[in-house]
């Protein structure tokens, strides 16, 4: 009995997998527009997606998320198209990450459902975007940086660079000045810029791990139109 179990549930599946030739992921022919600020060519983007897959495994995301839509319990209505075997015949699905628990939602149809910024915010502090989320914070996907705040010298209008009455050109000029040697020299000599004042405050931005895990998450289901989810704008004409 033991030998039969070993052959049917151990050796046979191992031989099937070892003799199969997983296809390469052929869809990395371009960089999606939402990642053009991060990757200069498809090779960089592909490398990041593989890195994101490895981070997904390392952080045990598979412990709480599945990647398989079953043809039962109307899962297709909630998540999207039922999974098919062909979707998992590529190197990014080895090892397979079907998952066995759904503490969080299934992710195989997540591509494009949310923006990159939503995912960054969710990884940084999940309850900021999903109030009842039980997902932990992943602060190690981010690094501290400085954010410029620019003020008019007379104090009549205080605006963050990307907001309010400061035009994009004014903000750009101010930031270029504050980053220049002239600004440093004026500060060393105790002189204030006649037009602007500024200060910086700490901010957070995603590091390479943060960008990679979001690239991988956004890849899941990207091979299907609309990520495999029903088109919300589709209507039936009677």
PDB file of C-alpha atoms in Angstrom:
ATOM      1  CA  UNK A   1       0.000   0.000   0.000  1.00  0.00           C
ATOM      2  CA  UNK A   2       2.839   2.354   0.866  1.00  0.00           C
ATOM      3  CA  UNK A   3       4.615   1.599  -2.395  1.00  0.00           C
ATOM      4  CA  UNK A   4       1.413   2.255  -4.386  1.00  0.00           C
ATOM      5  CA  UNK A   5       0.893   5.568  -2.620  1.00  0.00           C
ATOM      6  CA  UNK A   6       4.495   6.570  -3.216  1.00  0.00           C
ATOM      7  CA  UNK A   7       4.243   5.767  -6.933  1.00  0.00           C
ATOM      8  CA  UNK A   8       0.919   7.507  -7.570  1.00  0.00           C
ATOM      9  CA  UNK A   9       1.248  10.593  -5.400  1.00  0.00           C
ATOM     10  CA  UNK A  10       4.999  11.072  -5.341  1.00  0.00           C
ATOM     11  CA  UNK A  11       7.031   9.529  -8.127  1.00  0.00           C
ATOM     12  CA  UNK A  12       4.509   9.841 -10.970  1.00  0.00           C
ATOM     13  CA  UNK A  13       3.806  13.584 -10.448  1.00  0.00           C
ATOM     14  CA  UNK A  14       7.538  14.238 -10.085  1.00  0.00           C
ATOM     15  CA  UNK A  15       8.286  12.479 -13.366  1.00  0.00           C
ATOM     16  CA  UNK A  16       5.514  14.388 -15.150  1.00  0.00           C
ATOM     17  CA  UNK A  17       6.864  17.733 -13.977  1.00  0.00           C
ATOM     18  CA  UNK A  18      10.525  16.869 -14.539  1.00  0.00           C
ATOM     19  CA  UNK A  19       9.881  15.808 -18.146  1.00  0.00           C
ATOM     20  CA  UNK A  20       7.743  18.806 -19.057  1.00  0.00           C
ATOM     21  CA  UNK A  21       9.304  21.856 -20.623  1.00  0.00           C
ATOM     22  CA  UNK A  22       7.835  24.994 -19.117  1.00  0.00           C
ATOM     23  CA  UNK A  23       7.446  27.738 -21.635  1.00  0.00           C
ATOM     24  CA  UNK A  24       9.120  31.039 -21.174  1.00  0.00           C
ATOM     25  CA  UNK A  25       6.835  33.914 -20.401  1.00  0.00           C
ATOM     26  CA  UNK A  26       6.519  35.426 -23.805  1.00  0.00           C
ATOM     27  CA  UNK A  27       4.445  38.446 -22.924  1.00  0.00           C
ATOM     28  CA  UNK A  28       7.380  40.579 -21.771  1.00  0.00           C
ATOM     29  CA  UNK A  29       7.736  42.326 -25.096  1.00  0.00           C
ATOM     30  CA  UNK A  30       7.074  45.799 -23.753  1.00  0.00           C
ATOM     31  CA  UNK A  31       6.918  47.728 -20.512  1.00  0.00           C
ATOM     32  CA  UNK A  32       3.351  48.482 -19.395  1.00  0.00           C
ATOM     33  CA  UNK A  33       2.782  52.241 -19.400  1.00  0.00           C
ATOM     34  CA  UNK A  34       2.189  52.289 -15.638  1.00  0.00           C
ATOM     35  CA  UNK A  35       5.747  50.996 -15.117  1.00  0.00           C
ATOM     36  CA  UNK A  36       7.541  53.152 -17.681  1.00  0.00           C
ATOM     37  CA  UNK A  37       8.880  55.373 -14.895  1.00  0.00           C
ATOM     38  CA  UNK A  38      10.559  52.370 -13.262  1.00  0.00           C
ATOM     39  CA  UNK A  39      11.909  50.241 -16.103  1.00  0.00           C
ATOM     40  CA  UNK A  40      13.652  51.349 -19.272  1.00  0.00           C
ATOM     41  CA  UNK A  41      13.104  48.161 -21.295  1.00  0.00           C
ATOM     42  CA  UNK A  42      11.198  44.826 -21.215  1.00  0.00           C
ATOM     43  CA  UNK A  43      14.260  42.971 -19.887  1.00  0.00           C
ATOM     44  CA  UNK A  44      14.332  45.125 -16.736  1.00  0.00           C
ATOM     45  CA  UNK A  45      10.585  44.730 -16.303  1.00  0.00           C
ATOM     46  CA  UNK A  46      10.781  40.936 -16.688  1.00  0.00           C
ATOM     47  CA  UNK A  47      13.619  40.743 -14.159  1.00  0.00           C
ATOM     48  CA  UNK A  48      11.537  42.750 -11.673  1.00  0.00           C
ATOM     49  CA  UNK A  49       8.503  40.488 -12.124  1.00  0.00           C
ATOM     50  CA  UNK A  50      10.639  37.418 -11.379  1.00  0.00           C
ATOM     51  CA  UNK A  51      12.105  39.223  -8.372  1.00  0.00           C
ATOM     52  CA  UNK A  52       8.577  40.074  -7.226  1.00  0.00           C
ATOM     53  CA  UNK A  53       7.610  36.386  -7.514  1.00  0.00           C
ATOM     54  CA  UNK A  54      10.569  35.449  -5.309  1.00  0.00           C
ATOM     55  CA  UNK A  55       9.561  38.120  -2.767  1.00  0.00           C
ATOM     56  CA  UNK A  56       5.991  36.779  -2.842  1.00  0.00           C
ATOM     57  CA  UNK A  57       7.387  33.358  -1.889  1.00  0.00           C
ATOM     58  CA  UNK A  58       9.858  34.775   0.658  1.00  0.00           C
ATOM     59  CA  UNK A  59       7.213  36.802   2.486  1.00  0.00           C
ATOM     60  CA  UNK A  60       4.816  33.805   2.501  1.00  0.00           C
ATOM     61  CA  UNK A  61       2.072  35.745   0.729  1.00  0.00           C
ATOM     62  CA  UNK A  62       0.877  32.354  -0.513  1.00  0.00           C
ATOM     63  CA  UNK A  63      -0.043  31.509   3.073  1.00  0.00           C
ATOM     64  CA  UNK A  64      -3.011  33.927   2.984  1.00  0.00           C
ATOM     65  CA  UNK A  65      -3.677  34.392  -0.747  1.00  0.00           C
ATOM     66  CA  UNK A  66      -4.604  31.827  -3.384  1.00  0.00           C
ATOM     67  CA  UNK A  67      -3.986  32.054  -7.115  1.00  0.00           C
ATOM     68  CA  UNK A  68      -6.649  29.775  -8.531  1.00  0.00           C
ATOM     69  CA  UNK A  69     -10.269  30.464  -9.441  1.00  0.00           C
ATOM     70  CA  UNK A  70     -12.300  27.315  -8.959  1.00  0.00           C
ATOM     71  CA  UNK A  71     -15.378  26.410 -11.048  1.00  0.00           C
ATOM     72  CA  UNK A  72     -17.523  26.198  -7.914  1.00  0.00           C
ATOM     73  CA  UNK A  73     -19.417  28.475  -5.545  1.00  0.00           C
ATOM     74  CA  UNK A  74     -19.818  31.176  -8.221  1.00  0.00           C
ATOM     75  CA  UNK A  75     -16.193  32.196  -7.741  1.00  0.00           C
ATOM     76  CA  UNK A  76     -16.123  33.427 -11.327  1.00  0.00           C
ATOM     77  CA  UNK A  77     -18.766  36.024 -10.488  1.00  0.00           C
ATOM     78  CA  UNK A  78     -16.668  37.382  -7.651  1.00  0.00           C
ATOM     79  CA  UNK A  79     -13.096  37.056  -8.932  1.00  0.00           C
ATOM     80  CA  UNK A  80     -13.269  36.556 -12.691  1.00  0.00           C
ATOM     81  CA  UNK A  81     -12.673  33.787 -15.234  1.00  0.00           C
ATOM     82  CA  UNK A  82     -12.157  30.257 -13.936  1.00  0.00           C
ATOM     83  CA  UNK A  83      -8.477  29.261 -14.020  1.00  0.00           C
ATOM     84  CA  UNK A  84      -7.234  26.950 -16.760  1.00  0.00           C
ATOM     85  CA  UNK A  85      -4.251  24.592 -16.786  1.00  0.00           C
ATOM     86  CA  UNK A  86      -2.490  26.460 -19.583  1.00  0.00           C
ATOM     87  CA  UNK A  87      -2.167  29.579 -17.450  1.00  0.00           C
ATOM     88  CA  UNK A  88       0.248  27.798 -15.152  1.00  0.00           C
ATOM     89  CA  UNK A  89       2.591  26.323 -17.766  1.00  0.00           C
ATOM     90  CA  UNK A  90       5.359  28.862 -17.470  1.00  0.00           C
ATOM     91  CA  UNK A  91       8.427  29.430 -15.376  1.00  0.00           C
ATOM     92  CA  UNK A  92       6.816  32.088 -13.216  1.00  0.00           C
ATOM     93  CA  UNK A  93       4.388  29.480 -11.916  1.00  0.00           C
ATOM     94  CA  UNK A  94       7.144  27.145 -10.713  1.00  0.00           C
ATOM     95  CA  UNK A  95       6.755  26.453  -7.901  1.00  0.00           C
ATOM     96  CA  UNK A  96       2.992  26.612  -8.256  1.00  0.00           C
ATOM     97  CA  UNK A  97       1.395  29.095  -5.903  1.00  0.00           C
ATOM     98  CA  UNK A  98      -2.230  27.959  -5.960  1.00  0.00           C
ATOM     99  CA  UNK A  99      -2.416  28.412  -2.199  1.00  0.00           C
ATOM    100  CA  UNK A 100      -4.715  26.612   0.189  1.00  0.00           C
ATOM    101  CA  UNK A 101      -6.091  29.477   2.283  1.00  0.00           C
ATOM    102  CA  UNK A 102      -7.937  32.723   1.579  1.00  0.00           C
ATOM    103  CA  UNK A 103      -7.371  34.951   4.554  1.00  0.00           C
ATOM    104  CA  UNK A 104      -6.992  37.569   1.821  1.00  0.00           C
ATOM    105  CA  UNK A 105      -8.586  37.467  -1.639  1.00  0.00           C
ATOM    106  CA  UNK A 106      -7.469  35.339  -4.567  1.00  0.00           C
ATOM    107  CA  UNK A 107      -4.937  37.245  -6.666  1.00  0.00           C
ATOM    108  CA  UNK A 108      -4.811  35.498 -10.044  1.00  0.00           C
ATOM    109  CA  UNK A 109      -7.241  38.098 -11.535  1.00  0.00           C
ATOM    110  CA  UNK A 110      -5.826  41.143  -9.731  1.00  0.00           C
ATOM    111  CA  UNK A 111      -3.991  42.730 -12.681  1.00  0.00           C
ATOM    112  CA  UNK A 112      -5.182  46.274 -13.272  1.00  0.00           C
ATOM    113  CA  UNK A 113      -7.937  46.116 -10.660  1.00  0.00           C
ATOM    114  CA  UNK A 114      -6.113  48.730  -8.598  1.00  0.00           C
ATOM    115  CA  UNK A 115      -3.473  51.300  -9.483  1.00  0.00           C
ATOM    116  CA  UNK A 116       0.196  50.995  -8.566  1.00  0.00           C
ATOM    117  CA  UNK A 117      -0.267  53.782  -6.008  1.00  0.00           C
ATOM    118  CA  UNK A 118      -3.097  51.835  -4.376  1.00  0.00           C
ATOM    119  CA  UNK A 119      -0.835  48.802  -4.005  1.00  0.00           C
ATOM    120  CA  UNK A 120       2.020  50.903  -2.597  1.00  0.00           C
ATOM    121  CA  UNK A 121      -0.335  52.451  -0.045  1.00  0.00           C
ATOM    122  CA  UNK A 122      -1.744  49.026   0.789  1.00  0.00           C
ATOM    123  CA  UNK A 123       1.667  47.509   1.400  1.00  0.00           C
ATOM    124  CA  UNK A 124       2.733  50.515   3.475  1.00  0.00           C
ATOM    125  CA  UNK A 125      -0.334  50.704   5.724  1.00  0.00           C
ATOM    126  CA  UNK A 126      -3.140  48.353   4.590  1.00  0.00           C
ATOM    127  CA  UNK A 127      -5.888  49.871   6.726  1.00  0.00           C
ATOM    128  CA  UNK A 128      -5.472  53.249   5.059  1.00  0.00           C
ATOM    129  CA  UNK A 129      -7.133  51.805   1.955  1.00  0.00           C
ATOM    130  CA  UNK A 130      -8.991  48.774   3.372  1.00  0.00           C
ATOM    131  CA  UNK A 131     -10.213  49.686   6.872  1.00  0.00           C
ATOM    132  CA  UNK A 132     -10.941  46.110   7.965  1.00  0.00           C
ATOM    133  CA  UNK A 133      -7.780  44.605   6.445  1.00  0.00           C
ATOM    134  CA  UNK A 134      -5.847  42.074   8.527  1.00  0.00           C
ATOM    135  CA  UNK A 135      -2.788  42.241   6.282  1.00  0.00           C
ATOM    136  CA  UNK A 136       0.423  43.281   8.070  1.00  0.00           C
ATOM    137  CA  UNK A 137       2.398  46.355   7.082  1.00  0.00           C
ATOM    138  CA  UNK A 138       5.426  45.811   4.845  1.00  0.00           C
ATOM    139  CA  UNK A 139       7.510  48.881   5.732  1.00  0.00           C
ATOM    140  CA  UNK A 140      10.684  47.196   4.504  1.00  0.00           C
ATOM    141  CA  UNK A 141       9.352  47.657   0.950  1.00  0.00           C
ATOM    142  CA  UNK A 142       9.917  51.418   1.389  1.00  0.00           C
ATOM    143  CA  UNK A 143      12.700  53.846   2.146  1.00  0.00           C
ATOM    144  CA  UNK A 144      12.730  57.319   3.607  1.00  0.00           C
ATOM    145  CA  UNK A 145      13.347  60.347   1.463  1.00  0.00           C
ATOM    146  CA  UNK A 146      12.782  64.106   1.669  1.00  0.00           C
ATOM    147  CA  UNK A 147       9.813  65.902   0.160  1.00  0.00           C
ATOM    148  CA  UNK A 148      10.002  69.557  -0.726  1.00  0.00           C
ATOM    149  CA  UNK A 149       7.433  72.036   0.493  1.00  0.00           C
ATOM    150  CA  UNK A 150       7.673  75.417  -1.205  1.00  0.00           C
ATOM    151  CA  UNK A 151       6.358  78.697   0.176  1.00  0.00           C
ATOM    152  CA  UNK A 152       6.109  82.157  -1.244  1.00  0.00           C
ATOM    153  CA  UNK A 153       8.472  84.435   0.611  1.00  0.00           C
ATOM    154  CA  UNK A 154       5.733  86.839   1.782  1.00  0.00           C
ATOM    155  CA  UNK A 155       3.773  83.966   3.280  1.00  0.00           C
ATOM    156  CA  UNK A 156       0.657  84.905   1.339  1.00  0.00           C
ATOM    157  CA  UNK A 157       0.386  81.514  -0.249  1.00  0.00           C
ATOM    158  CA  UNK A 158       1.818  78.350   1.183  1.00  0.00           C
ATOM    159  CA  UNK A 159       1.508  75.411  -1.100  1.00  0.00           C
ATOM    160  CA  UNK A 160       2.990  72.033  -1.552  1.00  0.00           C
ATOM    161  CA  UNK A 161       4.852  71.733  -4.824  1.00  0.00           C
ATOM    162  CA  UNK A 162       2.242  69.571  -6.489  1.00  0.00           C
ATOM    163  CA  UNK A 163      -0.793  71.473  -5.289  1.00  0.00           C
ATOM    164  CA  UNK A 164      -2.530  74.792  -4.947  1.00  0.00           C
ATOM    165  CA  UNK A 165      -1.536  78.045  -6.632  1.00  0.00           C
ATOM    166  CA  UNK A 166       2.011  77.132  -7.481  1.00  0.00           C
ATOM    167  CA  UNK A 167       2.193  76.360 -11.145  1.00  0.00           C
ATOM    168  CA  UNK A 168       4.222  73.404 -12.296  1.00  0.00           C
ATOM    169  CA  UNK A 169       6.846  75.730 -13.793  1.00  0.00           C
ATOM    170  CA  UNK A 170       7.141  77.764 -10.581  1.00  0.00           C
ATOM    171  CA  UNK A 171       7.530  74.645  -8.503  1.00  0.00           C
ATOM    172  CA  UNK A 172      10.103  73.234 -10.907  1.00  0.00           C
ATOM    173  CA  UNK A 173      12.115  76.464 -10.834  1.00  0.00           C
ATOM    174  CA  UNK A 174      11.992  76.606  -7.045  1.00  0.00           C
ATOM    175  CA  UNK A 175      13.093  73.010  -6.616  1.00  0.00           C
ATOM    176  CA  UNK A 176      15.925  73.431  -9.116  1.00  0.00           C
ATOM    177  CA  UNK A 177      17.073  76.496  -7.196  1.00  0.00           C
ATOM    178  CA  UNK A 178      16.979  74.756  -3.829  1.00  0.00           C
ATOM    179  CA  UNK A 179      18.945  71.851  -5.255  1.00  0.00           C
ATOM    180  CA  UNK A 180      21.564  74.141  -6.739  1.00  0.00           C
ATOM    181  CA  UNK A 181      24.867  75.325  -5.328  1.00  0.00           C
ATOM    182  CA  UNK A 182      23.426  78.864  -5.228  1.00  0.00           C
ATOM    183  CA  UNK A 183      20.859  77.823  -2.643  1.00  0.00           C
ATOM    184  CA  UNK A 184      23.470  76.115  -0.498  1.00  0.00           C
ATOM    185  CA  UNK A 185      25.712  79.189  -0.737  1.00  0.00           C
ATOM    186  CA  UNK A 186      22.820  81.499   0.239  1.00  0.00           C
ATOM    187  CA  UNK A 187      22.026  79.309   3.206  1.00  0.00           C
ATOM    188  CA  UNK A 188      25.668  79.223   4.308  1.00  0.00           C
ATOM    189  CA  UNK A 189      25.812  83.023   4.109  1.00  0.00           C
ATOM    190  CA  UNK A 190      22.563  83.486   5.989  1.00  0.00           C
ATOM    191  CA  UNK A 191      20.747  84.923   3.024  1.00  0.00           C
ATOM    192  CA  UNK A 192      17.194  83.937   2.142  1.00  0.00           C
ATOM    193  CA  UNK A 193      15.970  83.420  -1.354  1.00  0.00           C
ATOM    194  CA  UNK A 194      14.011  86.574  -2.248  1.00  0.00           C
ATOM    195  CA  UNK A 195      11.164  84.687  -3.889  1.00  0.00           C
ATOM    196  CA  UNK A 196      10.773  81.398  -2.099  1.00  0.00           C
ATOM    197  CA  UNK A 197      11.248  79.660   1.164  1.00  0.00           C
ATOM    198  CA  UNK A 198      11.208  75.959   1.619  1.00  0.00           C
ATOM    199  CA  UNK A 199      11.492  73.159   4.042  1.00  0.00           C
ATOM    200  CA  UNK A 200      11.693  69.434   3.703  1.00  0.00           C
ATOM    201  CA  UNK A 201       9.932  66.688   5.556  1.00  0.00           C
ATOM    202  CA  UNK A 202      10.465  62.952   5.555  1.00  0.00           C
ATOM    203  CA  UNK A 203       8.436  60.946   3.115  1.00  0.00           C
ATOM    204  CA  UNK A 204       8.404  57.332   2.018  1.00  0.00           C
ATOM    205  CA  UNK A 205       8.886  55.891  -1.417  1.00  0.00           C
ATOM    206  CA  UNK A 206       8.935  52.263  -2.581  1.00  0.00           C
ATOM    207  CA  UNK A 207      12.355  50.647  -2.867  1.00  0.00           C
ATOM    208  CA  UNK A 208      13.308  48.038  -5.458  1.00  0.00           C
ATOM    209  CA  UNK A 209      11.578  45.270  -3.496  1.00  0.00           C
ATOM    210  CA  UNK A 210       8.388  47.335  -3.259  1.00  0.00           C
ATOM    211  CA  UNK A 211       8.362  48.073  -6.980  1.00  0.00           C
ATOM    212  CA  UNK A 212       9.114  44.430  -7.824  1.00  0.00           C
ATOM    213  CA  UNK A 213       6.311  42.960  -5.707  1.00  0.00           C
ATOM    214  CA  UNK A 214       3.807  45.405  -7.229  1.00  0.00           C
ATOM    215  CA  UNK A 215       5.085  44.549 -10.725  1.00  0.00           C
ATOM    216  CA  UNK A 216       4.463  40.869  -9.965  1.00  0.00           C
ATOM    217  CA  UNK A 217       1.019  41.483  -8.478  1.00  0.00           C
ATOM    218  CA  UNK A 218       0.017  43.558 -11.500  1.00  0.00           C
ATOM    219  CA  UNK A 219       1.263  40.773 -13.780  1.00  0.00           C
ATOM    220  CA  UNK A 220      -1.150  38.214 -12.303  1.00  0.00           C
ATOM    221  CA  UNK A 221      -3.920  37.803 -14.857  1.00  0.00           C
ATOM    222  CA  UNK A 222      -2.468  40.342 -17.259  1.00  0.00           C
ATOM    223  CA  UNK A 223      -2.531  37.770 -20.070  1.00  0.00           C
ATOM    224  CA  UNK A 224      -6.352  38.028 -20.179  1.00  0.00           C
ATOM    225  CA  UNK A 225      -8.412  41.067 -21.239  1.00  0.00           C
ATOM    226  CA  UNK A 226      -9.252  43.198 -18.217  1.00  0.00           C
ATOM    227  CA  UNK A 227      -7.217  40.813 -16.055  1.00  0.00           C
ATOM    228  CA  UNK A 228      -9.842  38.091 -16.559  1.00  0.00           C
ATOM    229  CA  UNK A 229     -12.498  40.049 -14.707  1.00  0.00           C
ATOM    230  CA  UNK A 230     -15.938  40.832 -16.165  1.00  0.00           C
ATOM    231  CA  UNK A 231     -16.072  44.158 -17.954  1.00  0.00           C
ATOM    232  CA  UNK A 232     -17.942  46.463 -15.537  1.00  0.00           C
ATOM    233  CA  UNK A 233     -19.115  48.599 -18.461  1.00  0.00           C
ATOM    234  CA  UNK A 234     -20.538  45.674 -20.408  1.00  0.00           C
ATOM    235  CA  UNK A 235     -24.331  45.777 -20.633  1.00  0.00           C
ATOM    236  CA  UNK A 236     -26.866  43.433 -22.090  1.00  0.00           C
ATOM    237  CA  UNK A 237     -29.206  44.986 -24.636  1.00  0.00           C
ATOM    238  CA  UNK A 238     -32.605  43.428 -24.510  1.00  0.00           C
TER     239      UNK A 238
END
